[in-house]
Amino acid sequence: MANDRPVRVRIAPSPTGDPHVGTAYIALFNYAFAKSTGGKFILRIEDTDQTRARSDSERMIYDALRWVGLSWDEGPDVGGPYGPYRQSERSQHYKDAASKLLDAGKAYRCFCTEDRLAKLRIQQQAEKATLGYDRHCRDLDPAESRNRAAQGEACVVRLKVPVSGPIDFQDQLRGVVSRDAKEIDDQVLLKSDGLPTYHLANVVDDHMMQITHVIRAEEWISSTQKHVLLYEAFGWEQPQWFHMPLLRNTDKSKISKRKHPVSINYYRDSGILPQALLNFLGTMGWSFGGDREKFTLAEMISVFDWKRMSLGGPVFDLAKLTWLNEQYIHELTTEQLADALIDWRFNKEFLLKLLPLAHKRIKRLDDFIGVTEFFFTGDLDYAAVTTHFAIPDVAPKEVAKAVLELVEKYEAREGWEAKTLDEVTQAWVTALGWKTKHAFMLLRVAVTGRTTSPGLFETMGVLGKEITRRRLRKAAEVIAKLPAPAAAPAPATKSP
Ligand code: GLU
């Protein structure tokens, strides 16, 4: 099993949002393993789901991974012998692969309409039967199926999954993982628009790119049986499988942006050093040896061994990250610390964004820090300004909920310019029926900690997506705990 081939591993992020710490986590272990074995680390962009792909996301993935210090040997931007490395440029490979399976009788065309599938689902729900495709088209005569497709009838291509029996694979971290084929649907491989599903594209690419070890997050375990079936159907050698544990919040739930910032950019913007973030991720489920928690990437690579991995859900504990960061900061030379601060905020690029907002508020240069201080600080202290969080006649819990909804709306819109933020916010206030002046004051205080500041949306624009969202979430936490205002006293009634 893949032991005799030179090690080639990959990460395969989908460009659907902000670069996730989970991507850096998986990238780190792929990278460390590749470097410890003299292998290659590949970056592939899985952008087949065009409805979810976001144009700025791919670039943010590159920037974030490079910022933490993980660079790839092959990838869309650096090329390599097995390109292209962006799935949207590889459609023909997937079509060819699907044809191969059709010809071999391992896959079939399914002409069932959305309408039929919806009715089937309703019927299965009513009968409390297992949900899933009923294999209606599985035994269609191949010649008829070819003709119908040739005449332009819409169809998908499905894998012929065995009807029953165990489907096993050996997970290198977990042992044998087994699932009964009964639980697995005849997986769609090619959609009616001719584009592949994740499963087909992922397996075809891993094979064509000669990936020897698939090291990915635990959430993909249930896909792996389908992948194993695909490898068997194609007659290809399987890679070795490693499913890394999910990162968890302190309450052990799956890491989520509601409890923690999950974008790598947040950590960059809030002054975490890349080497501290990598070290922190390296302690997630993996032990350097002894009780040593602080180690560099080079040190991790020098002792890298899967035996040091344990699967109990690693907790993404911000206090520990800050502690590690402190160690790294303290051991920098003064010169290096100056460079780190320059990289972070004290650079011309950032100042050129910030100064238009501050320029006309400054009479002397020494006003600058006072006017702009909240661009350089972490979480704000709202204790002295909570009265400005009140919206007349709205309970604080409702206000907090609305603020969180606004954060969601910002997330759903691509781009982070003042104009977009303004539009989204205006629509939000109008829908709530709140007075703009109240809503804007609340947001200004949440984002700056003050009642006066440069233009609200320009300020958010320069603060950046991550810090703005973090402050709004933190403010919502504070608002939710505010006491509901006492009801207005009833008007005094005149005694007769
Ligand atoms: N595109 C998948 C993701 O977004 C890749 C999963 C895998 O590594 O197979 O994580």
Coordinates of C-alpha atoms and ligand atoms in Angstrom, one line a residue:
M1 CA 0.0 0.0 0.0
A2 CA 1.7 3.1 -1.3
N3 CA 4.8 2.3 0.8
D4 CA 7.1 2.0 -2.1
R5 CA 6.1 5.3 -3.8
P6 CA 7.8 8.6 -3.0
V7 CA 5.6 10.5 -0.5
R8 CA 3.2 13.0 -2.1
V9 CA 0.6 14.6 0.1
R10 CA -1.8 17.4 -0.5
I11 CA -4.3 19.8 1.0
A12 CA -7.4 20.4 -1.1
P13 CA -9.3 23.4 0.3
S14 CA -12.5 24.6 -1.3
P15 CA -12.4 28.4 -1.8
T16 CA -15.7 29.1 -0.1
G17 CA -14.9 31.7 2.5
D18 CA -12.2 32.9 4.8
P19 CA -9.0 30.8 5.2
H20 CA -9.9 28.5 8.1
V21 CA -7.6 27.5 10.9
G22 CA -8.6 23.9 10.2
T23 CA -7.0 24.3 6.8
A24 CA -3.7 25.4 8.4
Y25 CA -4.0 22.6 10.9
I26 CA -4.3 19.9 8.2
A27 CA -1.7 21.7 6.0
L28 CA 0.7 21.6 8.9
F29 CA 0.5 17.9 9.4
N30 CA 0.7 17.2 5.6
Y31 CA 3.7 19.5 5.4
A32 CA 5.5 18.1 8.4
F33 CA 5.0 14.6 7.2
A34 CA 6.2 15.5 3.7
K35 CA 9.3 17.3 4.9
S36 CA 10.1 14.5 7.4
T37 CA 10.1 11.9 4.6
G38 CA 11.6 14.0 1.8
G39 CA 8.2 14.0 0.1
K40 CA 6.3 16.7 -1.8
F41 CA 3.4 18.8 -0.4
I42 CA 0.8 19.9 -3.0
L43 CA -1.9 22.5 -2.9
R44 CA -5.0 21.8 -5.0
I45 CA -8.0 24.1 -5.2
E46 CA -11.3 22.2 -5.1
D47 CA -13.6 24.7 -6.7
T48 CA -16.0 22.4 -8.5
D49 CA -19.0 23.8 -6.5
Q50 CA -19.2 27.1 -8.4
T51 CA -22.2 28.2 -6.4
R52 CA -20.1 28.3 -3.3
A53 CA -16.8 29.4 -4.7
R54 CA -15.8 33.0 -3.8
S55 CA -13.3 34.8 -6.0
D56 CA -11.2 36.4 -3.2
S57 CA -11.1 33.1 -1.2
E58 CA -8.4 31.4 -3.3
R59 CA -6.0 34.3 -2.9
M60 CA -6.7 34.5 0.8
I61 CA -5.8 30.8 1.1
Y62 CA -2.4 31.4 -0.5
D63 CA -1.7 34.4 1.6
A64 CA -2.8 32.8 4.9
L65 CA -0.7 29.6 4.3
R66 CA 2.3 31.6 3.2
W67 CA 1.9 33.8 6.3
V68 CA 2.1 30.9 8.6
G69 CA 5.1 29.6 6.7
L70 CA 3.8 26.6 4.9
S71 CA 4.7 26.7 1.2
W72 CA 3.8 24.1 -1.4
D73 CA 5.9 22.4 -4.0
E74 CA 3.1 22.2 -6.5
G75 CA 0.0 24.2 -6.8
P76 CA -2.1 26.5 -9.1
D77 CA 0.1 29.5 -8.6
V78 CA 3.5 27.7 -8.7
G79 CA 2.6 25.0 -11.3
G80 CA 4.1 21.5 -11.3
P81 CA 4.2 18.3 -13.3
Y82 CA 0.6 17.2 -12.6
G83 CA -1.3 20.4 -13.2
P84 CA -3.6 22.1 -13.6
Y85 CA -4.1 22.2 -9.8
R86 CA -7.5 23.9 -9.9
Q87 CA -10.4 21.5 -10.3
S88 CA -12.4 24.0 -12.5
E89 CA -9.7 23.5 -15.1
R90 CA -9.8 19.7 -15.0
S91 CA -13.4 19.0 -16.1
Q92 CA -12.3 16.8 -19.0
H93 CA -10.4 14.4 -16.7
Y94 CA -13.6 13.9 -14.7
K95 CA -15.7 13.3 -17.7
D96 CA -13.2 10.8 -19.1
A97 CA -13.1 9.0 -15.7
A98 CA -16.9 8.8 -15.5
S99 CA -17.0 7.4 -19.1
K100 CA -14.5 4.8 -18.1
L101 CA -16.7 3.6 -15.3
L102 CA -19.8 3.7 -17.5
D103 CA -18.1 1.6 -20.1
A104 CA -17.0 -0.9 -17.5
G105 CA -20.5 -1.2 -16.1
K106 CA -19.4 0.2 -12.7
A107 CA -21.5 3.3 -13.0
Y108 CA -24.7 4.2 -14.7
R109 CA -26.7 7.1 -16.0
C110 CA -29.6 8.1 -13.9
F111 CA -32.4 10.1 -15.6
C112 CA -34.6 10.6 -12.6
T113 CA -35.9 14.1 -12.4
E114 CA -35.7 16.4 -9.3
D115 CA -39.5 16.0 -9.1
R116 CA -39.3 12.2 -8.9
L117 CA -36.5 12.3 -6.3
A118 CA -38.5 14.8 -4.2
K119 CA -41.6 12.6 -4.3
L120 CA -39.5 9.5 -3.4
R121 CA -38.1 11.4 -0.4
I122 CA -41.6 12.4 0.8
Q123 CA -42.8 8.8 0.4
Q124 CA -39.8 7.4 2.3
Q125 CA -40.3 9.9 5.0
A126 CA -44.0 8.9 5.3
E127 CA -43.1 5.3 5.4
K128 CA -40.2 6.0 7.9
A129 CA -38.0 4.1 5.5
T130 CA -34.3 4.8 5.0
L131 CA -33.9 7.9 2.9
G132 CA -31.9 7.5 -0.3
Y133 CA -32.0 6.8 -4.0
D134 CA -34.0 3.7 -4.9
R135 CA -31.7 2.7 -7.7
H136 CA -34.5 3.1 -10.2
C137 CA -32.1 3.6 -13.2
R138 CA -29.4 1.1 -12.1
D139 CA -30.5 -1.7 -14.4
L140 CA -31.4 0.3 -17.5
D141 CA -30.2 -1.3 -20.7
P142 CA -26.8 0.4 -21.4
A143 CA -27.7 0.9 -25.1
E144 CA -31.0 2.6 -24.2
S145 CA -29.2 4.7 -21.6
R146 CA -26.6 5.8 -24.2
N147 CA -29.4 6.8 -26.7
R148 CA -31.3 8.8 -24.2
A149 CA -28.2 10.7 -23.2
A150 CA -27.3 11.2 -26.9
Q151 CA -30.7 12.7 -27.5
G152 CA -30.0 15.3 -24.8
E153 CA -32.1 13.9 -21.9
A154 CA -30.7 15.3 -18.7
C155 CA -28.9 12.7 -16.5
V156 CA -26.4 12.3 -13.8
V157 CA -23.8 9.5 -13.5
R158 CA -24.0 7.3 -10.4
L159 CA -21.7 4.8 -8.9
K160 CA -22.9 1.2 -8.6
V161 CA -22.4 0.8 -4.9
P162 CA -22.7 -2.8 -3.6
V163 CA -26.1 -3.4 -2.2
S164 CA -24.9 -4.9 1.1
G165 CA -21.8 -6.1 2.9
P166 CA -19.1 -4.3 4.8
I167 CA -17.0 -1.6 3.1
D168 CA -13.8 -1.2 5.1
F169 CA -10.7 0.8 5.0
Q170 CA -7.6 1.0 7.1
D171 CA -7.2 4.3 8.8
Q172 CA -3.6 4.7 9.8
L173 CA -4.6 6.6 13.0
R174 CA -7.8 4.7 13.8
G175 CA -7.5 1.2 12.6
V176 CA -10.2 -0.5 10.4
V177 CA -13.2 1.7 9.8
S178 CA -16.2 -0.2 8.5
R179 CA -19.6 0.7 7.3
D180 CA -22.3 -1.4 5.7
A181 CA -22.9 -0.7 2.0
K182 CA -26.6 -0.6 2.8
E183 CA -26.0 2.8 4.3
I184 CA -24.3 4.2 1.2
D185 CA -26.3 5.6 -1.7
D186 CA -25.5 5.1 -5.3
Q187 CA -23.3 8.2 -5.2
V188 CA -23.7 10.8 -7.9
L189 CA -20.3 11.2 -9.6
L190 CA -21.1 13.6 -12.4
K191 CA -23.9 16.1 -12.1
S192 CA -26.4 16.9 -14.9
D193 CA -24.3 20.0 -15.8
G194 CA -21.4 17.7 -16.5
L195 CA -19.4 18.8 -13.5
P196 CA -18.1 16.3 -11.0
T197 CA -19.1 15.9 -7.4
Y198 CA -16.4 16.2 -4.7
H199 CA -16.0 12.5 -4.5
L200 CA -15.2 11.9 -8.1
A201 CA -13.0 14.9 -8.6
N202 CA -11.1 14.2 -5.3
V203 CA -10.4 10.6 -6.2
V204 CA -9.5 11.2 -9.8
D205 CA -7.1 14.0 -8.8
D206 CA -5.5 12.2 -5.9
H207 CA -4.8 9.3 -8.3
M208 CA -3.6 11.5 -11.2
M209 CA -1.5 13.6 -8.9
Q210 CA 0.0 10.4 -7.4
I211 CA -1.0 11.2 -3.9
T212 CA 0.3 8.5 -1.6
H213 CA -1.2 9.6 1.8
V214 CA -4.5 11.3 2.2
I215 CA -4.3 13.3 5.5
R216 CA -7.5 15.2 6.1
A217 CA -10.0 16.1 8.7
E218 CA -12.2 13.6 10.6
E219 CA -15.3 15.0 8.9
W220 CA -14.4 13.2 5.7
I221 CA -14.3 9.7 7.2
S222 CA -17.8 8.9 6.0
S223 CA -16.8 9.9 2.4
T224 CA -13.8 7.6 2.5
Q225 CA -15.8 4.4 1.9
K226 CA -17.1 5.9 -1.3
H227 CA -13.6 6.8 -2.2
V228 CA -12.4 3.3 -1.5
L229 CA -15.2 2.0 -3.8
L230 CA -14.1 4.4 -6.5
Y231 CA -10.5 3.2 -6.3
E232 CA -11.7 -0.3 -6.6
A233 CA -14.0 0.5 -9.5
F234 CA -11.1 2.2 -11.4
G235 CA -8.6 -0.5 -10.4
W236 CA -6.3 2.1 -8.9
E237 CA -4.0 1.7 -5.9
Q238 CA -5.4 3.4 -2.8
P239 CA -3.5 6.0 -0.8
Q240 CA -3.0 5.5 2.9
W241 CA -5.8 7.2 4.9
F242 CA -5.3 9.4 7.9
H243 CA -8.2 11.3 9.4
M244 CA -7.1 13.9 11.8
P245 CA -9.2 14.8 14.9
L246 CA -11.6 17.8 14.7
L247 CA -10.5 20.9 16.6
R248 CA -12.9 21.7 19.4
N249 CA -14.1 24.6 21.4
T250 CA -13.4 24.5 25.1
D251 CA -16.9 23.0 25.7
K252 CA -15.8 20.2 23.3
S253 CA -18.2 21.1 20.5
K254 CA -16.7 21.3 17.0
I255 CA -14.8 24.5 16.6
S256 CA -17.1 27.2 15.3
K257 CA -16.9 30.9 14.5
R258 CA -19.7 31.5 17.1
K259 CA -17.3 30.5 19.9
H260 CA -13.9 31.4 18.4
P261 CA -12.6 33.3 15.4
V262 CA -11.8 30.5 12.9
S263 CA -10.2 32.6 10.2
I264 CA -6.4 32.6 10.0
N265 CA -6.7 36.3 9.2
Y266 CA -8.1 37.0 12.6
Y267 CA -5.0 35.6 14.3
R268 CA -2.8 37.6 11.9
D269 CA -4.7 40.8 12.5
S270 CA -4.9 40.3 16.3
G271 CA -1.1 40.1 16.6
I272 CA -0.5 36.4 16.9
L273 CA 2.9 35.5 15.4
P274 CA 2.8 32.9 12.7
Q275 CA 5.3 30.7 14.4
A276 CA 3.2 30.7 17.6
L277 CA 0.1 29.8 15.6
L278 CA 1.9 26.9 13.9
N279 CA 3.3 25.7 17.1
F280 CA -0.1 25.9 18.7
L281 CA -1.7 23.8 15.9
G282 CA 1.2 21.4 16.2
T283 CA 0.1 20.7 19.8
M284 CA -3.4 19.8 18.7
G285 CA -3.6 16.0 19.2
W286 CA 0.2 15.7 18.6
S287 CA 2.8 15.5 21.2
F288 CA 6.4 16.6 20.7
G289 CA 7.5 14.3 23.5
G290 CA 7.6 14.7 27.3
D291 CA 5.5 17.6 28.2
R292 CA 7.2 20.0 25.8
E293 CA 4.7 22.4 24.3
K294 CA 6.9 24.9 22.6
F295 CA 8.7 23.8 19.5
T296 CA 9.5 25.2 16.1
L297 CA 8.3 23.8 12.8
A298 CA 11.8 22.5 12.0
E299 CA 11.9 20.8 15.4
M300 CA 8.5 19.2 14.8
I301 CA 9.7 17.9 11.4
S302 CA 12.8 16.5 12.9
V303 CA 10.9 14.2 15.2
F304 CA 7.7 13.8 13.2
D305 CA 6.1 10.5 13.8
W306 CA 2.4 9.5 13.6
K307 CA 2.8 7.5 16.8
R308 CA 2.8 10.9 18.6
M309 CA -0.7 11.5 17.5
S310 CA -3.7 11.0 19.7
L311 CA -7.3 11.3 18.7
G312 CA -9.0 12.7 21.8
G313 CA -10.6 16.0 20.5
P314 CA -7.9 18.7 20.8
V315 CA -9.2 21.9 22.3
F316 CA -8.5 25.1 20.5
D317 CA -7.8 27.1 23.7
L318 CA -7.1 30.8 23.0
A319 CA -5.5 31.2 26.4
K320 CA -2.9 28.6 25.5
L321 CA -2.3 30.3 22.1
T322 CA -1.8 33.6 23.8
W323 CA 0.6 32.0 26.3
L324 CA 2.6 30.5 23.5
N325 CA 2.6 33.7 21.6
E326 CA 3.9 35.5 24.7
Q327 CA 6.9 33.1 24.8
Y328 CA 7.7 33.8 21.2
I329 CA 7.4 37.5 21.6
H330 CA 9.6 37.5 24.7
E331 CA 12.4 35.7 22.9
L332 CA 12.4 38.0 19.9
T333 CA 15.3 40.4 19.8
T334 CA 14.3 44.1 19.9
E335 CA 15.1 44.3 16.2
Q336 CA 12.8 41.3 15.4
L337 CA 10.1 42.7 17.6
A338 CA 10.3 46.0 15.7
D339 CA 10.0 44.0 12.4
A340 CA 7.0 42.1 13.7
L341 CA 5.2 45.3 14.7
I342 CA 6.0 46.8 11.3
D343 CA 4.6 43.7 9.5
W344 CA 1.5 43.8 11.7
R345 CA 0.3 47.5 11.6
F346 CA 3.1 49.9 11.5
N347 CA 3.7 49.7 7.8
K348 CA 3.1 52.2 5.1
E349 CA 0.4 50.1 3.4
F350 CA -1.7 50.1 6.6
L351 CA -1.0 53.7 7.4
L352 CA -2.0 54.8 3.9
K353 CA -5.4 53.1 4.5
L354 CA -5.8 54.5 7.9
L355 CA -4.6 58.1 7.5
P356 CA -7.4 59.4 5.2
L357 CA -9.7 58.7 8.2
A358 CA -7.6 60.4 10.8
H359 CA -6.0 63.2 8.8
K360 CA -8.5 66.0 9.4
R361 CA -8.9 65.1 13.0
I362 CA -5.2 65.8 13.8
K363 CA -3.9 69.2 14.7
R364 CA -0.4 67.9 15.8
L365 CA 1.3 64.7 15.1
D366 CA 1.0 63.7 18.7
D367 CA -2.8 63.6 18.3
F368 CA -2.4 60.6 16.0
I369 CA -2.4 57.9 18.7
G370 CA -5.3 59.4 20.6
V371 CA -7.4 59.6 17.5
T372 CA -6.6 56.1 16.1
E373 CA -5.8 54.1 19.2
F374 CA -8.7 51.6 18.6
F375 CA -7.1 50.4 15.4
F376 CA -4.2 49.1 17.4
T377 CA -5.9 47.5 20.3
G378 CA -7.4 44.1 20.9
D379 CA -10.9 43.4 22.4
L380 CA -12.5 46.6 23.8
D381 CA -13.7 47.3 27.2
Y382 CA -17.4 48.4 26.9
A383 CA -18.1 48.9 30.7
A384 CA -18.2 52.7 30.5
V385 CA -20.3 52.9 27.3
T386 CA -23.0 50.3 27.6
T387 CA -25.8 53.0 27.8
H388 CA -25.1 53.5 24.0
F389 CA -26.0 49.9 23.3
A390 CA -29.7 50.6 24.1
I391 CA -32.3 50.7 21.4
P392 CA -35.5 52.3 22.6
D393 CA -38.2 49.8 23.3
V394 CA -36.1 46.8 22.2
A395 CA -35.0 44.2 24.8
P396 CA -31.2 43.9 25.1
K397 CA -31.5 40.2 24.1
E398 CA -33.2 41.2 20.8
V399 CA -30.6 43.8 20.2
A400 CA -27.8 41.3 20.7
K401 CA -29.6 38.9 18.3
A402 CA -29.9 41.6 15.7
V403 CA -26.2 42.5 16.0
L404 CA -25.3 38.8 15.4
E405 CA -27.6 38.7 12.4
L406 CA -25.8 41.7 11.0
V407 CA -22.5 39.8 11.4
E408 CA -24.0 37.0 9.4
K409 CA -25.1 39.4 6.7
Y410 CA -21.6 40.8 6.5
E411 CA -20.3 37.3 6.1
A412 CA -22.7 36.5 3.4
R413 CA -21.7 39.4 1.2
E414 CA -18.4 39.3 -0.7
G415 CA -16.1 42.2 -0.3
W416 CA -15.3 44.4 2.7
E417 CA -15.5 47.9 1.4
A418 CA -17.2 50.8 3.2
K419 CA -19.8 51.0 0.4
T420 CA -20.9 47.3 0.8
L421 CA -21.0 47.6 4.5
D422 CA -23.1 50.7 4.3
E423 CA -25.6 49.0 2.0
V424 CA -25.9 45.9 4.1
T425 CA -26.2 47.9 7.3
Q426 CA -28.9 50.2 5.9
A427 CA -30.9 47.3 4.7
W428 CA -30.6 45.7 8.1
V429 CA -31.7 48.8 10.0
T430 CA -34.6 49.4 7.7
A431 CA -35.8 45.8 8.1
L432 CA -35.6 46.2 11.9
G433 CA -37.4 49.5 11.9
W434 CA -34.9 51.0 14.3
K435 CA -33.8 54.6 14.1
T436 CA -30.6 54.9 12.1
K437 CA -29.0 57.2 14.6
H438 CA -29.5 54.6 17.4
A439 CA -28.3 51.7 15.4
F440 CA -25.3 53.5 14.1
M441 CA -24.3 54.7 17.6
L442 CA -24.5 51.2 18.8
L443 CA -22.3 49.9 16.0
R444 CA -19.8 52.7 16.4
V445 CA -19.5 52.0 20.1
A446 CA -19.2 48.3 19.4
V447 CA -16.5 48.7 16.9
T448 CA -14.5 51.6 18.4
G449 CA -15.5 51.7 22.0
R450 CA -16.2 55.4 21.6
T451 CA -19.1 57.6 20.7
T452 CA -17.2 59.7 18.2
S453 CA -14.9 58.2 15.5
P454 CA -14.2 58.6 11.9
G455 CA -16.9 57.4 9.5
L456 CA -18.4 54.1 10.7
F457 CA -18.0 52.1 7.6
E458 CA -14.7 53.5 6.6
T459 CA -13.5 52.6 10.1
M460 CA -14.8 49.0 9.7
G461 CA -13.2 48.8 6.3
V462 CA -9.8 49.7 7.7
L463 CA -10.1 47.6 10.8
G464 CA -10.8 44.7 8.6
K465 CA -13.4 41.9 8.5
E466 CA -11.9 39.9 11.3
I467 CA -11.5 42.5 14.0
T468 CA -14.8 44.1 13.2
R469 CA -16.7 40.9 13.4
R470 CA -14.9 39.9 16.6
R471 CA -15.9 43.2 18.2
L472 CA -19.5 43.0 17.1
R473 CA -19.7 39.5 18.5
K474 CA -18.1 40.6 21.8
A475 CA -20.4 43.6 22.0
A476 CA -23.4 41.3 21.4
E477 CA -22.3 39.2 24.3
V478 CA -22.2 42.3 26.5
I479 CA -25.5 43.5 25.2
A480 CA -27.3 40.2 25.8
K481 CA -26.4 40.5 29.5
L482 CA -27.6 44.1 30.0
P483 CA -30.6 44.5 32.2
A484 CA -33.9 45.2 30.4
P485 CA -34.7 48.9 30.9
A486 CA -37.4 49.5 33.5
A487 CA -40.8 50.1 32.0
A488 CA -41.6 53.8 31.7
P489 CA -43.5 54.9 34.8
A490 CA -47.3 55.0 34.1
P491 CA -48.5 58.6 33.8
A492 CA -49.8 59.9 37.1
T493 CA -53.6 59.8 37.2
K494 CA -55.3 62.7 38.7
S495 CA -57.3 62.0 41.8
P496 CA -60.9 62.9 41.3
Ligands
GLU1 N1 -12.3 20.0 -0.6 C1 -12.3 19.3 0.6 C2 -12.2 20.4 1.7 O1 -12.6 21.4 1.5 C3 -11.1 18.3 0.6 C4 -11.2 17.2 1.6 C5 -10.1 16.3 1.3 O2 -9.0 16.5 1.8 O3 -10.3 15.3 0.7 O4 -11.6 20.2 2.7

